[in-house]
Amino acid sequence: MDKSKQKARVHFSNVVEVFGGKKSEEAFKAAKSVNGKVERAAAVPVDDDDEVDDFGSEDEDFNEETFSDGTDDGEGEISLNMNESETADGSGKEGNALNIDDVYERIKATVGSLKSLSSQTPRRKSRKEYLEELRKDLCLYYGYNDFIMERFINLFSIEELLEFLQANEVERPVVIRCNTLKTRRTDLAKALINRGVNLRPVGNWSKVGLVVYGSPVPIGATNEYLAGHYMIQEASSFLPVLALDPKEEEKILDMCAAPGGKASYIAALMKNSGFLVANDINQARCKSIAANIHRLNVKNAIVTSIDGRKFNKIKFDRVLLDAPCSGSGVISRDPTVKISKTESDIRRCSLLQKQLLLNAIDQVNANSKTGGYLVYSTCSVFVEENEAVIDYALQRRPVKVVPTGLTFGLPGFTRFRSGRFHPSLKECRRFYPHKHNMAGFFVAKLKKLSNPKPATNSGKVSSVYSQ
């Protein structure tokens, strides 16, 4: 093992030590087993199915013994965000090198002080002062800007915060979704295992997902991939489709569909019946939708490129809105989020999300005999992009929050800091990398109660945040 990996392992051990060992260690078991060992498809892009701030039949006879054992001898190396020559200002100039170990020791001391704050007599510093010191050191240690780190500090307890930050340093495993329009999961698994692919089921909650722990060939360039037998897709992006629960012969809209992973999953659950509109405002990304639905043998879909805020005239049984967002839940895949997002970005996303959601609700047919549902999702963990958006819609459209039907995940917030949301938002579901070993995600399901728009409300959003 080279020196850099040895150092990274030391920091992983330090993270476990700061928060008492066992709990943190358990939180990373799955992530450690796959870190750095998945061979992604060279020169073949992963089918990224998360909408990040861009305007723009089931296998019943599955037997787990069919699959390779999925064990991995990886040692859980965690790559740090700063190399040894980097300075606190990121300049990397020699002679003023930042000692990352000193930063860690300060974090450890500050956390200890916060834990014992109630017993300090007299108090050396206030809790606010300790949190300010912790924020600055965590920004240095993990490479975040002040704004993003402050939001995370507000979102999590001190103990959970570092588990979340460390989970963001671990690359999520590659997950593929079996395309049941062309094959069964057992048959797909056997074919890939014969090619030397090491894989396992994604979990009991999915009948189509497979986690790829290692492959001697690019997983995005196998004959099975090219033949449309599977889609490379984040496990978390399965969730909104499962919550939508599409039925055969329905009329369904995927409002922000690129690159087509969720839309093609919807088509598979509909068994190519009914009518599916896969829409995206970005015409260039619509090409990827068209390519994927062709490869995956989707026959009940059309691709459109319309601003979701201007969609009208057609009423659907179900609508999926996987809204453009800050991407704060997919930092392990896109580390640029750590420094690129600002408060104005979050406000802009929240404003767009509210506009899209109001119009998405207007596209749902409340009188549908089988549907009348809308699912809203984001790959963000920020409340402003999730619960605040749903609460805003509840005040302006005839809808109610209903259970998602998902068997795991944490309940949505009904209160956050000084804000209060409708009690029904506890039915929403939150997913975190440090708890569920998948990208951070939010899923809410709404039932439309009547078709006419309330006379006193327009589709315009006059305020970024719901009051």
Tab-separated table of C-alpha atoms in Angstrom:
chain	number	residue	atom	x	y	z
A	1	MET	CA	0.000	0.000	0.000
A	2	ASP	CA	1.471	3.417	-0.950
A	3	LYS	CA	2.026	6.253	1.494
A	4	SER	CA	-0.997	8.326	0.411
A	5	LYS	CA	-3.379	5.396	0.982
A	6	GLN	CA	-1.831	4.682	4.377
A	7	LYS	CA	-2.443	8.287	5.364
A	8	ALA	CA	-6.029	8.144	4.118
A	9	ARG	CA	-6.663	5.037	6.217
A	10	VAL	CA	-5.367	6.841	9.282
A	11	HIS	CA	-7.868	9.620	8.699
A	12	PHE	CA	-10.690	7.100	8.325
A	13	SER	CA	-9.740	5.611	11.695
A	14	ASN	CA	-9.637	9.108	13.154
A	15	VAL	CA	-13.172	9.825	11.981
A	16	VAL	CA	-14.421	6.678	13.705
A	17	GLU	CA	-12.518	7.610	16.858
A	18	VAL	CA	-13.960	11.139	17.115
A	19	PHE	CA	-17.522	9.913	17.475
A	20	GLY	CA	-17.124	6.970	19.748
A	21	GLY	CA	-16.142	4.172	17.396
A	22	LYS	CA	-18.875	1.581	17.001
A	23	LYS	CA	-21.720	3.638	15.628
A	24	SER	CA	-19.584	5.412	13.049
A	25	GLU	CA	-17.813	2.216	12.115
A	26	GLU	CA	-21.099	0.465	11.396
A	27	ALA	CA	-22.216	3.403	9.283
A	28	PHE	CA	-19.362	2.792	6.853
A	29	LYS	CA	-19.275	-1.021	6.624
A	30	ALA	CA	-20.960	-1.218	3.249
A	31	ALA	CA	-19.164	1.793	1.848
A	32	LYS	CA	-15.735	0.509	2.901
A	33	SER	CA	-16.311	-2.816	1.196
A	34	VAL	CA	-16.670	-1.247	-2.233
A	35	ASN	CA	-14.589	1.938	-2.104
A	36	GLY	CA	-12.137	2.204	-4.916
A	37	LYS	CA	-12.850	-1.277	-6.247
A	38	VAL	CA	-15.561	-0.641	-8.830
A	39	GLU	CA	-14.329	-0.355	-12.383
A	40	ARG	CA	-16.472	2.270	-14.075
A	41	ALA	CA	-17.006	2.199	-17.800
A	42	ALA	CA	-14.062	3.824	-19.518
A	43	ALA	CA	-15.140	6.196	-22.287
A	44	VAL	CA	-18.793	5.239	-21.692
A	45	PRO	CA	-20.653	7.797	-19.531
A	46	VAL	CA	-22.635	6.601	-16.546
A	47	ASP	CA	-26.348	7.080	-17.128
A	48	ASP	CA	-26.661	9.848	-14.572
A	49	ASP	CA	-30.375	9.975	-13.807
A	50	ASP	CA	-30.332	12.729	-11.196
A	51	GLU	CA	-31.576	16.149	-12.238
A	52	VAL	CA	-28.861	18.447	-10.874
A	53	ASP	CA	-29.569	22.123	-11.446
A	54	ASP	CA	-30.038	21.797	-15.209
A	55	PHE	CA	-32.806	23.872	-16.724
A	56	GLY	CA	-33.309	22.369	-19.058
A	57	SER	CA	-42.353	-7.604	-15.451
A	58	GLU	CA	-40.837	-8.247	-12.084
A	59	ASP	CA	-38.482	-11.159	-11.362
A	60	GLU	CA	-40.382	-13.221	-8.814
A	61	ASP	CA	-38.192	-16.333	-8.758
A	62	PHE	CA	-35.022	-14.577	-7.686
A	63	ASN	CA	-32.592	-16.713	-5.728
A	64	GLU	CA	-29.715	-14.858	-4.086
A	65	GLU	CA	-27.499	-17.919	-4.352
A	66	THR	CA	-27.483	-17.322	-8.109
A	67	PHE	CA	-25.101	-14.432	-7.576
A	68	SER	CA	-21.394	-14.301	-6.808
A	69	ASP	CA	-20.706	-13.678	-3.143
A	70	GLY	CA	-19.877	-10.008	-3.677
A	71	THR	CA	-17.096	-10.016	-1.117
A	72	ASP	CA	-14.363	-7.485	-1.594
A	73	ASP	CA	-10.898	-7.339	-0.116
A	74	GLY	CA	-10.757	-3.563	-0.323
A	75	GLU	CA	-9.242	-1.901	2.675
A	76	GLY	CA	-11.550	1.092	2.711
A	77	GLU	CA	-9.060	3.763	1.735
A	78	ILE	CA	-10.622	7.202	1.836
A	79	SER	CA	-9.113	9.841	-0.437
A	80	LEU	CA	-8.803	13.231	1.216
A	81	ASN	CA	-9.681	16.502	-0.479
A	82	MET	CA	-6.262	18.035	0.099
A	83	ASN	CA	-2.904	16.628	-0.753
A	84	GLU	CA	0.128	17.177	1.404
A	85	SER	CA	1.305	20.258	-0.494
A	86	GLU	CA	-1.987	22.173	-0.356
A	87	THR	CA	-2.348	25.192	1.866
A	88	ALA	CA	-5.328	26.491	3.770
A	89	ASP	CA	-6.165	28.870	0.947
A	90	GLY	CA	-5.792	26.139	-1.653
A	91	SER	CA	-2.750	27.740	-3.261
A	92	GLY	CA	-0.497	24.733	-2.800
A	93	LYS	CA	2.588	26.939	-2.292
A	94	GLU	CA	5.460	25.304	-0.522
A	95	GLY	CA	6.605	26.712	2.792
A	96	ASN	CA	3.092	27.353	4.042
A	97	ALA	CA	1.698	23.818	3.877
A	98	LEU	CA	-1.433	22.985	5.797
A	99	ASN	CA	-0.950	20.138	8.256
A	100	ILE	CA	-4.149	18.159	7.864
A	101	ASP	CA	-3.384	16.227	11.051
A	102	ASP	CA	-3.396	19.476	13.045
A	103	VAL	CA	-6.797	20.327	11.583
A	104	TYR	CA	-8.084	16.922	12.582
A	105	GLU	CA	-6.789	17.356	16.140
A	106	ARG	CA	-8.587	20.697	16.392
A	107	ILE	CA	-11.811	19.083	15.138
A	108	LYS	CA	-11.448	16.337	17.716
A	109	ALA	CA	-10.829	18.847	20.512
A	110	THR	CA	-13.756	21.035	19.465
A	111	VAL	CA	-16.134	18.077	19.310
A	112	GLY	CA	-14.997	17.007	22.761
A	113	SER	CA	-15.612	20.511	24.084
A	114	LEU	CA	-19.101	20.580	22.592
A	115	LYS	CA	-19.913	17.224	24.184
A	116	SER	CA	-18.796	18.421	27.612
A	117	LEU	CA	-20.128	21.945	27.280
A	118	SER	CA	-22.782	21.542	29.966
A	119	SER	CA	-20.195	20.444	32.522
A	120	GLN	CA	-17.676	23.218	31.814
A	121	THR	CA	-17.429	25.578	34.807
A	122	PRO	CA	-16.807	28.283	33.842
A	123	ARG	CA	-17.432	27.892	30.132
A	124	ARG	CA	-14.328	28.731	28.128
A	125	LYS	CA	-16.358	29.532	25.006
A	126	SER	CA	-19.995	29.635	24.000
A	127	ARG	CA	-21.559	26.902	21.897
A	128	LYS	CA	-21.786	29.375	19.024
A	129	GLU	CA	-18.042	30.023	19.197
A	130	TYR	CA	-17.236	26.315	19.266
A	131	LEU	CA	-19.508	25.697	16.268
A	132	GLU	CA	-17.837	28.515	14.365
A	133	GLU	CA	-14.421	26.961	14.986
A	134	LEU	CA	-15.730	23.554	13.976
A	135	ARG	CA	-17.234	24.908	10.769
A	136	LYS	CA	-13.952	26.507	9.702
A	137	ASP	CA	-11.914	23.381	10.418
A	138	LEU	CA	-14.395	21.068	8.700
A	139	CYS	CA	-14.258	23.333	5.635
A	140	LEU	CA	-10.460	22.945	5.619
A	141	TYR	CA	-10.496	19.222	6.265
A	142	TYR	CA	-13.161	18.262	3.715
A	143	GLY	CA	-12.848	21.136	1.222
A	144	TYR	CA	-16.270	22.821	1.472
A	145	ASN	CA	-17.176	26.475	1.231
A	146	ASP	CA	-18.562	28.172	4.337
A	147	PHE	CA	-22.139	28.328	3.074
A	148	ILE	CA	-22.542	24.618	2.329
A	149	MET	CA	-20.875	23.571	5.586
A	150	GLU	CA	-23.101	25.878	7.615
A	151	ARG	CA	-26.176	24.322	5.996
A	152	PHE	CA	-24.988	20.832	6.897
A	153	ILE	CA	-24.249	21.893	10.486
A	154	ASN	CA	-27.837	23.157	10.726
A	155	LEU	CA	-29.190	19.919	9.257
A	156	PHE	CA	-27.388	17.275	11.324
A	157	SER	CA	-26.341	16.666	14.892
A	158	ILE	CA	-22.586	17.042	15.474
A	159	GLU	CA	-22.118	13.270	15.568
A	160	GLU	CA	-24.143	12.614	12.435
A	161	LEU	CA	-22.540	15.519	10.604
A	162	LEU	CA	-19.113	13.922	10.420
A	163	GLU	CA	-20.592	10.570	9.412
A	164	PHE	CA	-22.359	12.341	6.546
A	165	LEU	CA	-19.246	14.261	5.501
A	166	GLN	CA	-17.116	11.132	5.550
A	167	ALA	CA	-19.699	9.174	3.567
A	168	ASN	CA	-19.441	11.856	0.898
A	169	GLU	CA	-15.750	10.961	0.533
A	170	VAL	CA	-16.625	7.373	-0.412
A	171	GLU	CA	-17.524	6.694	-4.028
A	172	ARG	CA	-20.943	5.085	-4.216
A	173	PRO	CA	-20.990	1.630	-5.788
A	174	VAL	CA	-22.076	1.246	-9.391
A	175	VAL	CA	-25.684	0.055	-9.587
A	176	ILE	CA	-27.471	-1.298	-12.636
A	177	ARG	CA	-31.204	-1.755	-13.190
A	178	CYS	CA	-32.332	-4.842	-15.053
A	179	ASN	CA	-34.580	-3.929	-17.963
A	180	THR	CA	-37.498	-6.320	-17.588
A	181	LEU	CA	-38.736	-5.416	-21.066
A	182	LYS	CA	-35.880	-7.548	-22.399
A	183	THR	CA	-34.694	-9.954	-19.692
A	184	ARG	CA	-35.030	-11.163	-16.103
A	185	ARG	CA	-32.660	-10.225	-13.318
A	186	THR	CA	-31.537	-13.817	-12.733
A	187	ASP	CA	-30.682	-14.271	-16.406
A	188	LEU	CA	-28.859	-10.946	-16.525
A	189	ALA	CA	-26.869	-11.779	-13.410
A	190	LYS	CA	-25.792	-15.143	-14.807
A	191	ALA	CA	-24.665	-13.560	-18.060
A	192	LEU	CA	-22.593	-10.907	-16.286
A	193	ILE	CA	-21.122	-13.401	-13.821
A	194	ASN	CA	-19.986	-15.479	-16.791
A	195	ARG	CA	-18.075	-12.389	-17.916
A	196	GLY	CA	-16.353	-12.199	-14.522
A	197	VAL	CA	-18.504	-9.439	-13.047
A	198	ASN	CA	-18.774	-9.475	-9.254
A	199	LEU	CA	-22.274	-8.383	-8.233
A	200	ARG	CA	-25.048	-8.709	-5.696
A	201	PRO	CA	-28.713	-7.644	-5.388
A	202	VAL	CA	-29.085	-4.008	-4.423
A	203	GLY	CA	-31.378	-4.923	-1.517
A	204	ASN	CA	-34.666	-6.538	-0.603
A	205	TRP	CA	-36.513	-3.353	-1.539
A	206	SER	CA	-35.756	-3.758	-5.269
A	207	LYS	CA	-36.408	-6.663	-7.623
A	208	VAL	CA	-34.451	-5.172	-10.520
A	209	GLY	CA	-31.313	-3.640	-9.000
A	210	LEU	CA	-27.793	-5.110	-8.923
A	211	VAL	CA	-24.699	-3.659	-7.250
A	212	VAL	CA	-21.503	-4.136	-9.257
A	213	TYR	CA	-18.480	-4.570	-6.983
A	214	GLY	CA	-15.971	-5.227	-9.731
A	215	SER	CA	-15.754	-5.978	-13.416
A	216	PRO	CA	-12.913	-6.991	-15.729
A	217	VAL	CA	-14.666	-5.119	-18.552
A	218	PRO	CA	-16.263	-1.654	-18.585
A	219	ILE	CA	-19.760	-2.207	-17.250
A	220	GLY	CA	-21.095	0.364	-19.708
A	221	ALA	CA	-19.742	-1.451	-22.740
A	222	THR	CA	-20.793	-5.082	-22.359
A	223	ASN	CA	-22.897	-6.818	-24.975
A	224	GLU	CA	-25.738	-6.928	-22.449
A	225	TYR	CA	-25.564	-3.166	-21.934
A	226	LEU	CA	-25.490	-2.440	-25.656
A	227	ALA	CA	-28.418	-4.831	-26.147
A	228	GLY	CA	-30.476	-2.877	-23.620
A	229	HIS	CA	-30.605	-5.494	-20.892
A	230	TYR	CA	-29.762	-2.983	-18.176
A	231	MET	CA	-29.348	0.692	-17.338
A	232	ILE	CA	-26.524	2.100	-15.223
A	233	GLN	CA	-28.503	4.023	-12.636
A	234	GLU	CA	-28.112	5.295	-9.067
A	235	ALA	CA	-30.007	3.119	-6.587
A	236	SER	CA	-31.653	6.221	-5.139
A	237	SER	CA	-33.160	7.059	-8.542
A	238	PHE	CA	-35.237	3.865	-8.349
A	239	LEU	CA	-37.121	5.326	-5.397
A	240	PRO	CA	-39.336	7.981	-7.041
A	241	VAL	CA	-40.488	5.467	-9.662
A	242	LEU	CA	-41.378	2.944	-6.961
A	243	ALA	CA	-43.287	5.680	-5.140
A	244	LEU	CA	-45.087	6.683	-8.362
A	245	ASP	CA	-46.266	3.057	-8.710
A	246	PRO	CA	-47.244	3.278	-12.408
A	247	LYS	CA	-49.975	0.982	-13.690
A	248	GLU	CA	-50.571	-0.571	-17.099
A	249	GLU	CA	-52.565	1.452	-19.645
A	250	GLU	CA	-52.126	4.725	-17.745
A	251	LYS	CA	-51.127	8.099	-19.158
A	252	ILE	CA	-47.948	9.274	-17.372
A	253	LEU	CA	-45.650	12.308	-17.596
A	254	ASP	CA	-41.992	12.360	-16.556
A	255	MET	CA	-41.518	16.133	-16.555
A	256	CYS	CA	-37.698	16.288	-16.202
A	257	ALA	CA	-36.770	12.961	-17.741
A	258	ALA	CA	-33.178	13.165	-19.033
A	259	PRO	CA	-31.296	10.932	-19.525
A	260	GLY	CA	-34.226	8.494	-19.370
A	261	GLY	CA	-33.442	6.079	-16.555
A	262	LYS	CA	-36.603	6.789	-14.595
A	263	ALA	CA	-38.750	7.075	-17.728
A	264	SER	CA	-37.575	3.693	-19.014
A	265	TYR	CA	-38.206	2.155	-15.580
A	266	ILE	CA	-41.744	3.558	-15.667
A	267	ALA	CA	-42.237	2.034	-19.127
A	268	ALA	CA	-41.037	-1.344	-17.855
A	269	LEU	CA	-43.517	-1.261	-14.968
A	270	MET	CA	-46.253	-0.316	-17.447
A	271	LYS	CA	-45.131	-3.287	-19.596
A	272	ASN	CA	-44.939	-0.984	-22.608
A	273	SER	CA	-48.654	-0.249	-22.402
A	274	GLY	CA	-50.442	3.052	-22.015
A	275	PHE	CA	-48.838	6.368	-22.925
A	276	LEU	CA	-45.648	7.868	-21.480
A	277	VAL	CA	-44.321	11.368	-22.129
A	278	ALA	CA	-40.595	11.739	-21.388
A	279	ASN	CA	-39.961	15.481	-21.305
A	280	ASP	CA	-36.914	17.633	-20.706
A	281	ILE	CA	-36.311	21.312	-21.407
A	282	ASN	CA	-32.762	20.605	-22.592
A	283	GLN	CA	-32.928	19.503	-26.219
A	284	ALA	CA	-29.408	18.084	-26.137
A	285	ARG	CA	-30.315	15.853	-23.207
A	286	CYS	CA	-33.462	14.747	-25.007
A	287	LYS	CA	-31.175	12.988	-27.440
A	288	SER	CA	-29.918	10.803	-24.590
A	289	ILE	CA	-33.526	10.020	-23.624
A	290	ALA	CA	-34.306	8.960	-27.181
A	291	ALA	CA	-31.152	6.851	-27.397
A	292	ASN	CA	-31.839	5.085	-24.115
A	293	ILE	CA	-35.520	4.325	-24.750
A	294	HIS	CA	-34.543	2.910	-28.144
A	295	ARG	CA	-31.781	0.770	-26.632
A	296	LEU	CA	-34.081	-0.429	-23.840
A	297	ASN	CA	-36.950	-1.344	-26.207
A	298	VAL	CA	-39.412	1.209	-24.825
A	299	LYS	CA	-42.336	1.432	-27.219
A	300	ASN	CA	-44.991	3.403	-25.330
A	301	ALA	CA	-43.087	6.697	-24.955
A	302	ILE	CA	-42.644	9.927	-26.844
A	303	VAL	CA	-39.873	12.441	-26.131
A	304	THR	CA	-40.710	16.153	-25.844
A	305	SER	CA	-38.670	19.248	-25.038
A	306	ILE	CA	-40.917	21.717	-23.262
A	307	ASP	CA	-40.321	24.019	-20.313
A	308	GLY	CA	-42.049	22.153	-17.480
A	309	ARG	CA	-43.498	25.427	-16.223
A	310	LYS	CA	-45.395	25.797	-19.506
A	311	PHE	CA	-46.752	22.270	-19.917
A	312	ASN	CA	-50.545	22.388	-20.333
A	313	LYS	CA	-53.708	21.008	-21.916
A	314	ILE	CA	-52.984	17.318	-21.246
A	315	LYS	CA	-54.141	15.632	-18.052
A	316	PHE	CA	-52.190	12.620	-16.816
A	317	ASP	CA	-52.974	9.790	-14.418
A	318	ARG	CA	-49.583	10.213	-12.764
A	319	VAL	CA	-46.753	12.740	-12.982
A	320	LEU	CA	-43.144	12.361	-11.895
A	321	LEU	CA	-41.198	15.541	-11.162
A	322	ASP	CA	-37.559	14.811	-10.418
A	323	ALA	CA	-36.738	18.466	-10.097
A	324	PRO	CA	-33.491	20.274	-10.915
A	325	CYS	CA	-31.647	20.857	-7.650
A	326	SER	CA	-28.366	21.808	-5.983
A	327	GLY	CA	-27.054	18.235	-5.987
A	328	SER	CA	-26.185	18.383	-2.290
A	329	GLY	CA	-27.015	14.677	-2.002
A	330	VAL	CA	-24.598	13.503	-4.708
A	331	ILE	CA	-21.349	15.089	-3.537
A	332	SER	CA	-19.498	11.769	-3.663
A	333	ARG	CA	-20.159	11.738	-7.414
A	334	ASP	CA	-19.768	15.485	-7.969
A	335	PRO	CA	-17.343	17.025	-5.436
A	336	THR	CA	-17.591	20.415	-7.173
A	337	VAL	CA	-20.816	20.955	-5.233
A	338	LYS	CA	-18.641	21.468	-2.147
A	339	ILE	CA	-17.432	24.840	-3.369
A	340	SER	CA	-19.647	25.802	-6.295
A	341	LYS	CA	-23.017	26.285	-4.596
A	342	THR	CA	-24.032	29.528	-2.917
A	343	GLU	CA	-27.118	30.845	-1.162
A	344	SER	CA	-28.315	32.443	-4.399
A	345	ASP	CA	-28.080	29.047	-6.122
A	346	ILE	CA	-30.286	27.437	-3.478
A	347	ARG	CA	-32.806	30.266	-3.716
A	348	ARG	CA	-32.870	29.986	-7.495
A	349	CYS	CA	-33.374	26.210	-7.322
A	350	SER	CA	-36.141	26.549	-4.747
A	351	LEU	CA	-37.946	29.138	-6.858
A	352	LEU	CA	-37.766	26.954	-9.971
A	353	GLN	CA	-38.857	23.865	-8.039
A	354	LYS	CA	-41.961	25.622	-6.739
A	355	GLN	CA	-42.900	26.831	-10.203
A	356	LEU	CA	-42.404	23.366	-11.672
A	357	LEU	CA	-44.325	21.645	-8.887
A	358	LEU	CA	-47.370	23.900	-9.154
A	359	ASN	CA	-47.614	23.282	-12.881
A	360	ALA	CA	-46.902	19.559	-12.476
A	361	ILE	CA	-49.862	19.345	-10.108
A	362	ASP	CA	-52.003	21.108	-12.693
A	363	GLN	CA	-51.178	18.332	-15.190
A	364	VAL	CA	-52.570	15.599	-12.903
A	365	ASN	CA	-56.120	14.397	-13.483
A	366	ALA	CA	-57.769	14.261	-10.083
A	367	ASN	CA	-60.628	12.223	-11.596
A	368	SER	CA	-58.362	9.436	-12.821
A	369	LYS	CA	-59.831	6.047	-11.968
A	370	THR	CA	-56.418	4.542	-11.258
A	371	GLY	CA	-54.166	7.470	-10.424
A	372	GLY	CA	-54.364	11.148	-9.591
A	373	TYR	CA	-50.863	11.090	-8.063
A	374	LEU	CA	-47.690	13.111	-8.349
A	375	VAL	CA	-44.237	12.232	-7.026
A	376	TYR	CA	-41.730	14.993	-6.321
A	377	SER	CA	-38.076	14.121	-5.804
A	378	THR	CA	-34.642	15.732	-5.662
A	379	CYS	CA	-31.066	14.582	-5.110
A	380	SER	CA	-30.665	17.322	-2.513
A	381	VAL	CA	-30.779	17.130	1.283
A	382	PHE	CA	-31.562	20.820	1.847
A	383	VAL	CA	-34.937	21.592	3.395
A	384	GLU	CA	-35.435	24.629	1.147
A	385	GLU	CA	-35.532	22.324	-1.873
A	386	ASN	CA	-37.686	19.634	-0.309
A	387	GLU	CA	-40.115	20.081	2.588
A	388	ALA	CA	-40.388	23.845	2.006
A	389	VAL	CA	-41.364	23.229	-1.616
A	390	ILE	CA	-44.012	20.629	-0.734
A	391	ASP	CA	-45.418	22.811	2.046
A	392	TYR	CA	-45.641	25.695	-0.418
A	393	ALA	CA	-47.664	23.562	-2.848
A	394	LEU	CA	-50.024	22.366	-0.105
A	395	GLN	CA	-51.016	25.990	0.486
A	396	ARG	CA	-51.672	26.705	-3.199
A	397	ARG	CA	-53.118	23.592	-4.796
A	398	PRO	CA	-55.821	21.023	-3.822
A	399	VAL	CA	-53.405	18.215	-2.915
A	400	LYS	CA	-52.482	16.191	0.133
A	401	VAL	CA	-49.342	14.275	1.089
A	402	VAL	CA	-49.798	10.498	1.090
A	403	PRO	CA	-47.436	7.640	2.049
A	404	THR	CA	-44.774	6.903	-0.550
A	405	GLY	CA	-45.042	3.154	-0.102
A	406	LEU	CA	-41.259	2.957	0.339
A	407	THR	CA	-40.264	0.511	3.070
A	408	PHE	CA	-37.214	2.407	4.330
A	409	GLY	CA	-35.875	5.924	4.620
A	410	LEU	CA	-36.281	8.628	7.273
A	411	PRO	CA	-39.462	10.722	7.625
A	412	GLY	CA	-39.553	14.235	6.247
A	413	PHE	CA	-39.250	17.210	8.575
A	414	THR	CA	-42.378	18.760	10.047
A	415	ARG	CA	-40.284	21.389	11.788
A	416	PHE	CA	-36.836	22.718	10.998
A	417	ARG	CA	-35.139	25.362	13.101
A	418	SER	CA	-37.757	28.121	13.425
A	419	GLY	CA	-39.883	26.810	10.553
A	420	ARG	CA	-42.994	24.631	10.831
A	421	PHE	CA	-44.427	22.488	8.065
A	422	HIS	CA	-47.692	20.624	7.619
A	423	PRO	CA	-47.784	17.525	9.869
A	424	SER	CA	-48.382	15.272	6.853
A	425	LEU	CA	-44.834	15.914	5.619
A	426	LYS	CA	-43.706	13.142	7.926
A	427	GLU	CA	-44.938	10.833	5.138
A	428	CYS	CA	-42.153	12.099	2.858
A	429	ARG	CA	-38.908	10.133	2.844
A	430	ARG	CA	-35.294	11.228	3.186
A	431	PHE	CA	-32.274	9.115	2.249
A	432	TYR	CA	-28.653	9.724	3.251
A	433	PRO	CA	-25.348	8.185	2.119
A	434	HIS	CA	-24.184	7.503	5.689
A	435	LYS	CA	-27.400	5.686	6.607
A	436	HIS	CA	-28.566	4.000	3.400
A	437	ASN	CA	-25.336	3.716	1.362
A	438	MET	CA	-26.863	5.587	-1.558
A	439	ALA	CA	-26.961	9.161	-2.772
A	440	GLY	CA	-28.825	11.681	-0.654
A	441	PHE	CA	-32.407	11.863	-1.893
A	442	PHE	CA	-35.868	13.186	-1.053
A	443	VAL	CA	-39.187	11.677	-2.176
A	444	ALA	CA	-42.723	12.991	-1.628
A	445	LYS	CA	-46.017	11.680	-3.004
A	446	LEU	CA	-49.088	13.868	-3.477
A	447	LYS	CA	-52.704	12.990	-4.221
A	448	LYS	CA	-54.682	15.571	-6.175
A	449	LEU	CA	-58.138	16.184	-4.730
A	450	SER	CA	-59.812	18.232	-7.473
A	451	ASN	CA	-59.009	19.561	-10.934
A	452	PRO	CA	-59.896	23.270	-10.903
A	453	LYS	CA	-57.158	25.650	-9.830
A	454	PRO	CA	-58.008	27.679	-6.718
A	455	ALA	CA	-59.386	31.013	-7.960
A	456	THR	CA	-57.219	33.030	-5.557
A	457	ASN	CA	-53.886	31.553	-6.629
A	458	SER	CA	-51.927	31.788	-9.859
A	459	GLY	CA	-49.060	29.612	-10.992
A	460	LYS	CA	-46.591	32.418	-10.249
A	461	VAL	CA	-44.322	32.175	-7.230
A	462	SER	CA	-44.041	35.490	-5.459
A	463	SER	CA	-41.640	34.362	-2.760
A	464	VAL	CA	-38.741	31.950	-2.703
A	465	TYR	CA	-39.558	30.514	0.713
A	466	SER	CA	-42.974	29.457	1.926
A	467	GLN	CA	-44.045	31.311	5.024
